[in-house]
């Protein structure tokens, strides 16, 4: 019997209104995510976990502003405001999130020289987080992804999930996007083309 897991991406204070890298409406999804957690046997959380001075922070590059793009050894990198610094209030899960049921928390972005959007790989697309092995060893082959932000960490996680052989669904009503330079449309199309199932139950 194949098992299913819910992967809750980066539902942290810094990505919610009032946070350092707030996603508009990021906190609105918390009740729905909690409902999905209650109804799912296997729950995994991801947590952005950056050291101070991380290479993805605009503040680490003199003269650069947040949301500019630079070239890193592993490819283009969007620069962000300082966010989700290890142990900070901003890195904590949203206080309303019913996270205690989680079987695993995957921390990502903790290597200073490389950012990590996906729950499965660092941004070099080579360094694994170990999540794929964990799920496969548990007999889980189907995952549903929710959280923040649709067009970055959720989308890259979903694309990598499909590449790793998982059946992946993104619940769009339980995600919110940043939409940087039309990134939302771009990533929705990339997910569809890759075979990710996109569901939106907001009208139900």
mmCIF file of C-alpha atoms in Angstrom:
data_model
loop_
_atom_site.group_PDB
_atom_site.id
_atom_site.type_symbol
_atom_site.label_atom_id
_atom_site.label_comp_id
_atom_site.label_asym_id
_atom_site.label_seq_id
_atom_site.Cartn_x
_atom_site.Cartn_y
_atom_site.Cartn_z
ATOM 1 C CA UNK A 1 0.000 0.000 0.000
ATOM 2 C CA UNK A 2 1.625 3.235 -1.144
ATOM 3 C CA UNK A 3 1.619 6.005 1.411
ATOM 4 C CA UNK A 4 1.052 9.729 1.028
ATOM 5 C CA UNK A 5 2.757 12.628 2.773
ATOM 6 C CA UNK A 6 1.986 16.315 3.218
ATOM 7 C CA UNK A 7 5.007 18.585 2.780
ATOM 8 C CA UNK A 8 4.512 22.007 4.403
ATOM 9 C CA UNK A 9 7.006 24.447 2.897
ATOM 10 C CA UNK A 10 8.527 27.290 4.949
ATOM 11 C CA UNK A 11 5.454 28.447 6.895
ATOM 12 C CA UNK A 12 7.706 30.731 8.956
ATOM 13 C CA UNK A 13 7.286 34.151 10.494
ATOM 14 C CA UNK A 14 9.629 35.930 8.078
ATOM 15 C CA UNK A 15 7.491 34.843 5.098
ATOM 16 C CA UNK A 16 4.247 36.021 6.734
ATOM 17 C CA UNK A 17 2.945 39.623 6.951
ATOM 18 C CA UNK A 18 5.224 41.628 9.226
ATOM 19 C CA UNK A 19 8.212 39.394 8.428
ATOM 20 C CA UNK A 20 11.460 40.267 6.658
ATOM 21 C CA UNK A 21 10.399 38.665 3.358
ATOM 22 C CA UNK A 22 6.627 38.759 3.718
ATOM 23 C CA UNK A 23 4.475 36.986 1.149
ATOM 24 C CA UNK A 24 1.147 38.809 0.747
ATOM 25 C CA UNK A 25 -1.531 36.811 2.548
ATOM 26 C CA UNK A 26 1.012 34.242 3.738
ATOM 27 C CA UNK A 27 -0.728 33.820 7.084
ATOM 28 C CA UNK A 28 -4.164 33.293 5.460
ATOM 29 C CA UNK A 29 -3.299 29.690 4.576
ATOM 30 C CA UNK A 30 -2.581 28.580 8.165
ATOM 31 C CA UNK A 31 -6.119 27.300 9.009
ATOM 32 C CA UNK A 32 -6.307 25.331 5.739
ATOM 33 C CA UNK A 33 -2.816 23.885 6.201
ATOM 34 C CA UNK A 34 -3.751 22.867 9.765
ATOM 35 C CA UNK A 35 -6.840 21.109 8.404
ATOM 36 C CA UNK A 36 -4.689 19.206 5.875
ATOM 37 C CA UNK A 37 -2.208 18.288 8.646
ATOM 38 C CA UNK A 38 -5.066 16.868 10.723
ATOM 39 C CA UNK A 39 -6.223 14.724 7.808
ATOM 40 C CA UNK A 40 -2.794 13.418 6.741
ATOM 41 C CA UNK A 41 -0.914 10.618 8.454
ATOM 42 C CA UNK A 42 2.595 11.635 7.359
ATOM 43 C CA UNK A 43 3.609 15.295 7.689
ATOM 44 C CA UNK A 44 7.001 16.816 6.838
ATOM 45 C CA UNK A 45 7.913 20.469 7.373
ATOM 46 C CA UNK A 46 10.674 22.458 5.706
ATOM 47 C CA UNK A 47 12.361 25.363 7.435
ATOM 48 C CA UNK A 48 14.559 28.013 5.815
ATOM 49 C CA UNK A 49 17.572 28.134 8.153
ATOM 50 C CA UNK A 50 20.189 30.667 7.066
ATOM 51 C CA UNK A 51 23.359 31.628 8.902
ATOM 52 C CA UNK A 52 23.873 35.386 9.309
ATOM 53 C CA UNK A 53 25.683 36.802 6.282
ATOM 54 C CA UNK A 54 24.278 34.143 3.918
ATOM 55 C CA UNK A 55 25.353 34.549 0.280
ATOM 56 C CA UNK A 56 21.716 34.931 -0.873
ATOM 57 C CA UNK A 57 21.279 38.099 1.233
ATOM 58 C CA UNK A 58 21.593 41.386 -0.650
ATOM 59 C CA UNK A 59 23.378 42.748 2.437
ATOM 60 C CA UNK A 60 26.251 40.316 1.740
ATOM 61 C CA UNK A 61 26.944 42.005 -1.634
ATOM 62 C CA UNK A 62 27.963 45.696 -1.355
ATOM 63 C CA UNK A 63 25.945 47.933 -3.666
ATOM 64 C CA UNK A 64 23.299 45.285 -4.378
ATOM 65 C CA UNK A 65 19.606 45.614 -3.531
ATOM 66 C CA UNK A 66 17.078 42.922 -2.572
ATOM 67 C CA UNK A 67 15.411 41.238 -5.578
ATOM 68 C CA UNK A 68 18.358 41.924 -7.913
ATOM 69 C CA UNK A 69 19.875 38.847 -9.557
ATOM 70 C CA UNK A 70 23.570 37.935 -9.511
ATOM 71 C CA UNK A 71 25.549 35.040 -10.971
ATOM 72 C CA UNK A 72 26.750 32.476 -8.453
ATOM 73 C CA UNK A 73 28.955 29.449 -9.231
ATOM 74 C CA UNK A 74 25.745 27.356 -9.415
ATOM 75 C CA UNK A 75 23.839 29.833 -11.645
ATOM 76 C CA UNK A 76 21.644 32.917 -11.274
ATOM 77 C CA UNK A 77 20.642 33.808 -7.720
ATOM 78 C CA UNK A 78 17.939 36.251 -6.643
ATOM 79 C CA UNK A 79 19.161 38.365 -3.727
ATOM 80 C CA UNK A 80 16.823 38.584 -0.748
ATOM 81 C CA UNK A 81 16.436 40.720 2.360
ATOM 82 C CA UNK A 82 18.074 39.059 5.395
ATOM 83 C CA UNK A 83 15.523 36.446 6.504
ATOM 84 C CA UNK A 84 15.075 33.219 8.504
ATOM 85 C CA UNK A 85 18.365 33.616 10.343
ATOM 86 C CA UNK A 86 19.062 30.533 12.460
ATOM 87 C CA UNK A 87 17.406 30.740 15.866
ATOM 88 C CA UNK A 88 15.692 34.076 15.196
ATOM 89 C CA UNK A 89 12.010 34.764 15.769
ATOM 90 C CA UNK A 90 11.675 35.165 11.986
ATOM 91 C CA UNK A 91 12.886 31.596 11.436
ATOM 92 C CA UNK A 92 10.243 30.145 13.775
ATOM 93 C CA UNK A 93 7.155 28.450 12.358
ATOM 94 C CA UNK A 94 4.061 30.661 12.327
ATOM 95 C CA UNK A 95 2.606 30.566 15.849
ATOM 96 C CA UNK A 96 -0.757 29.362 14.535
ATOM 97 C CA UNK A 97 0.695 26.373 12.674
ATOM 98 C CA UNK A 98 -0.251 22.996 14.175
ATOM 99 C CA UNK A 99 3.235 21.640 13.515
ATOM 100 C CA UNK A 100 3.602 19.194 16.415
ATOM 101 C CA UNK A 101 2.445 16.228 14.304
ATOM 102 C CA UNK A 102 5.379 16.585 11.901
ATOM 103 C CA UNK A 103 7.554 13.472 11.658
ATOM 104 C CA UNK A 104 10.474 15.327 10.098
ATOM 105 C CA UNK A 105 11.709 18.899 9.750
ATOM 106 C CA UNK A 106 14.050 19.480 6.809
ATOM 107 C CA UNK A 107 16.238 22.538 7.340
ATOM 108 C CA UNK A 108 17.596 24.129 4.200
ATOM 109 C CA UNK A 109 19.813 27.049 3.211
ATOM 110 C CA UNK A 110 22.195 26.471 6.120
ATOM 111 C CA UNK A 111 25.305 26.333 3.901
ATOM 112 C CA UNK A 112 26.611 29.915 3.670
ATOM 113 C CA UNK A 113 27.706 29.736 0.030
ATOM 114 C CA UNK A 114 24.547 28.272 -1.535
ATOM 115 C CA UNK A 115 20.838 28.955 -1.328
ATOM 116 C CA UNK A 116 18.233 26.215 -1.179
ATOM 117 C CA UNK A 117 14.683 26.665 -2.479
ATOM 118 C CA UNK A 118 13.733 23.024 -2.934
ATOM 119 C CA UNK A 119 12.916 20.604 -0.120
ATOM 120 C CA UNK A 120 14.922 17.998 -2.050
ATOM 121 C CA UNK A 121 18.071 19.758 -3.325
ATOM 122 C CA UNK A 122 20.221 22.823 -2.787
ATOM 123 C CA UNK A 123 20.190 25.346 -5.649
ATOM 124 C CA UNK A 124 23.094 23.557 -7.374
ATOM 125 C CA UNK A 125 20.461 20.825 -8.073
ATOM 126 C CA UNK A 126 23.087 18.274 -6.967
ATOM 127 C CA UNK A 127 23.374 18.474 -3.156
ATOM 128 C CA UNK A 128 20.483 16.456 -1.667
ATOM 129 C CA UNK A 129 18.687 17.268 1.571
ATOM 130 C CA UNK A 130 17.951 13.592 2.198
ATOM 131 C CA UNK A 131 14.177 14.025 1.908
ATOM 132 C CA UNK A 132 13.774 11.775 -1.148
ATOM 133 C CA UNK A 133 15.576 8.912 0.590
ATOM 134 C CA UNK A 134 13.556 9.392 3.765
ATOM 135 C CA UNK A 135 10.228 9.266 1.892
ATOM 136 C CA UNK A 136 11.221 6.292 -0.269
ATOM 137 C CA UNK A 137 12.454 4.324 2.722
ATOM 138 C CA UNK A 138 9.099 4.973 4.419
ATOM 139 C CA UNK A 139 7.247 3.666 1.327
ATOM 140 C CA UNK A 140 5.799 7.091 0.494
ATOM 141 C CA UNK A 141 5.397 7.734 -3.224
ATOM 142 C CA UNK A 142 2.729 10.459 -3.348
ATOM 143 C CA UNK A 143 3.102 13.935 -1.882
ATOM 144 C CA UNK A 144 0.993 17.063 -1.560
ATOM 145 C CA UNK A 145 2.840 20.369 -1.205
ATOM 146 C CA UNK A 146 1.527 23.492 0.525
ATOM 147 C CA UNK A 147 3.126 26.636 1.957
ATOM 148 C CA UNK A 148 5.294 29.559 0.893
ATOM 149 C CA UNK A 149 6.025 30.735 -1.654
ATOM 150 C CA UNK A 150 4.200 29.140 -4.569
ATOM 151 C CA UNK A 151 6.640 30.374 -7.221
ATOM 152 C CA UNK A 152 9.885 29.678 -5.348
ATOM 153 C CA UNK A 153 10.303 27.033 -2.650
ATOM 154 C CA UNK A 154 6.982 25.252 -3.318
ATOM 155 C CA UNK A 155 7.486 25.132 -7.093
ATOM 156 C CA UNK A 156 11.118 24.015 -6.983
ATOM 157 C CA UNK A 157 10.214 21.336 -4.432
ATOM 158 C CA UNK A 158 7.396 20.065 -6.666
ATOM 159 C CA UNK A 159 9.619 19.980 -9.775
ATOM 160 C CA UNK A 160 12.304 18.030 -7.892
ATOM 161 C CA UNK A 161 9.692 15.674 -6.437
ATOM 162 C CA UNK A 162 8.567 14.664 -9.938
ATOM 163 C CA UNK A 163 12.190 14.247 -11.050
ATOM 164 C CA UNK A 164 12.727 11.935 -8.069
ATOM 165 C CA UNK A 165 9.781 9.771 -9.129
ATOM 166 C CA UNK A 166 7.091 11.003 -6.730
ATOM 167 C CA UNK A 167 3.510 11.805 -7.681
ATOM 168 C CA UNK A 168 3.254 15.462 -6.680
ATOM 169 C CA UNK A 169 0.228 17.710 -6.165
ATOM 170 C CA UNK A 170 0.393 21.398 -5.233
ATOM 171 C CA UNK A 171 -2.655 22.732 -3.412
ATOM 172 C CA UNK A 172 -2.649 26.283 -4.754
ATOM 173 C CA UNK A 173 -5.319 27.423 -2.284
ATOM 174 C CA UNK A 174 -2.926 26.448 0.541
ATOM 175 C CA UNK A 175 -0.005 28.413 -0.971
ATOM 176 C CA UNK A 176 0.745 32.092 -1.603
ATOM 177 C CA UNK A 177 3.213 33.489 -4.155
ATOM 178 C CA UNK A 178 5.735 36.325 -4.366
ATOM 179 C CA UNK A 179 5.268 36.919 -8.127
ATOM 180 C CA UNK A 180 8.608 38.537 -8.886
ATOM 181 C CA UNK A 181 8.765 39.563 -12.590
ATOM 182 C CA UNK A 182 5.824 37.292 -13.486
ATOM 183 C CA UNK A 183 7.488 34.359 -11.686
ATOM 184 C CA UNK A 184 4.099 32.969 -10.645
ATOM 185 C CA UNK A 185 2.839 32.371 -14.204
ATOM 186 C CA UNK A 186 6.258 31.073 -15.252
ATOM 187 C CA UNK A 187 6.478 28.539 -12.438
ATOM 188 C CA UNK A 188 2.842 27.406 -12.710
ATOM 189 C CA UNK A 189 3.523 26.571 -16.362
ATOM 190 C CA UNK A 190 6.788 24.819 -15.512
ATOM 191 C CA UNK A 191 5.018 22.695 -12.908
ATOM 192 C CA UNK A 192 2.195 21.783 -15.307
ATOM 193 C CA UNK A 193 4.655 20.889 -18.067
ATOM 194 C CA UNK A 194 6.617 18.669 -15.642
ATOM 195 C CA UNK A 195 3.540 16.678 -14.650
ATOM 196 C CA UNK A 196 2.809 18.258 -11.262
ATOM 197 C CA UNK A 197 -0.931 18.202 -10.457
ATOM 198 C CA UNK A 198 -2.199 21.699 -9.573
ATOM 199 C CA UNK A 199 -5.359 21.801 -7.465
ATOM 200 C CA UNK A 200 -7.321 24.780 -6.161
ATOM 201 C CA UNK A 201 -10.227 24.107 -3.815
ATOM 202 C CA UNK A 202 -10.768 27.756 -2.845
ATOM 203 C CA UNK A 203 -14.158 27.950 -4.550
ATOM 204 C CA UNK A 204 -15.524 24.879 -2.772
#
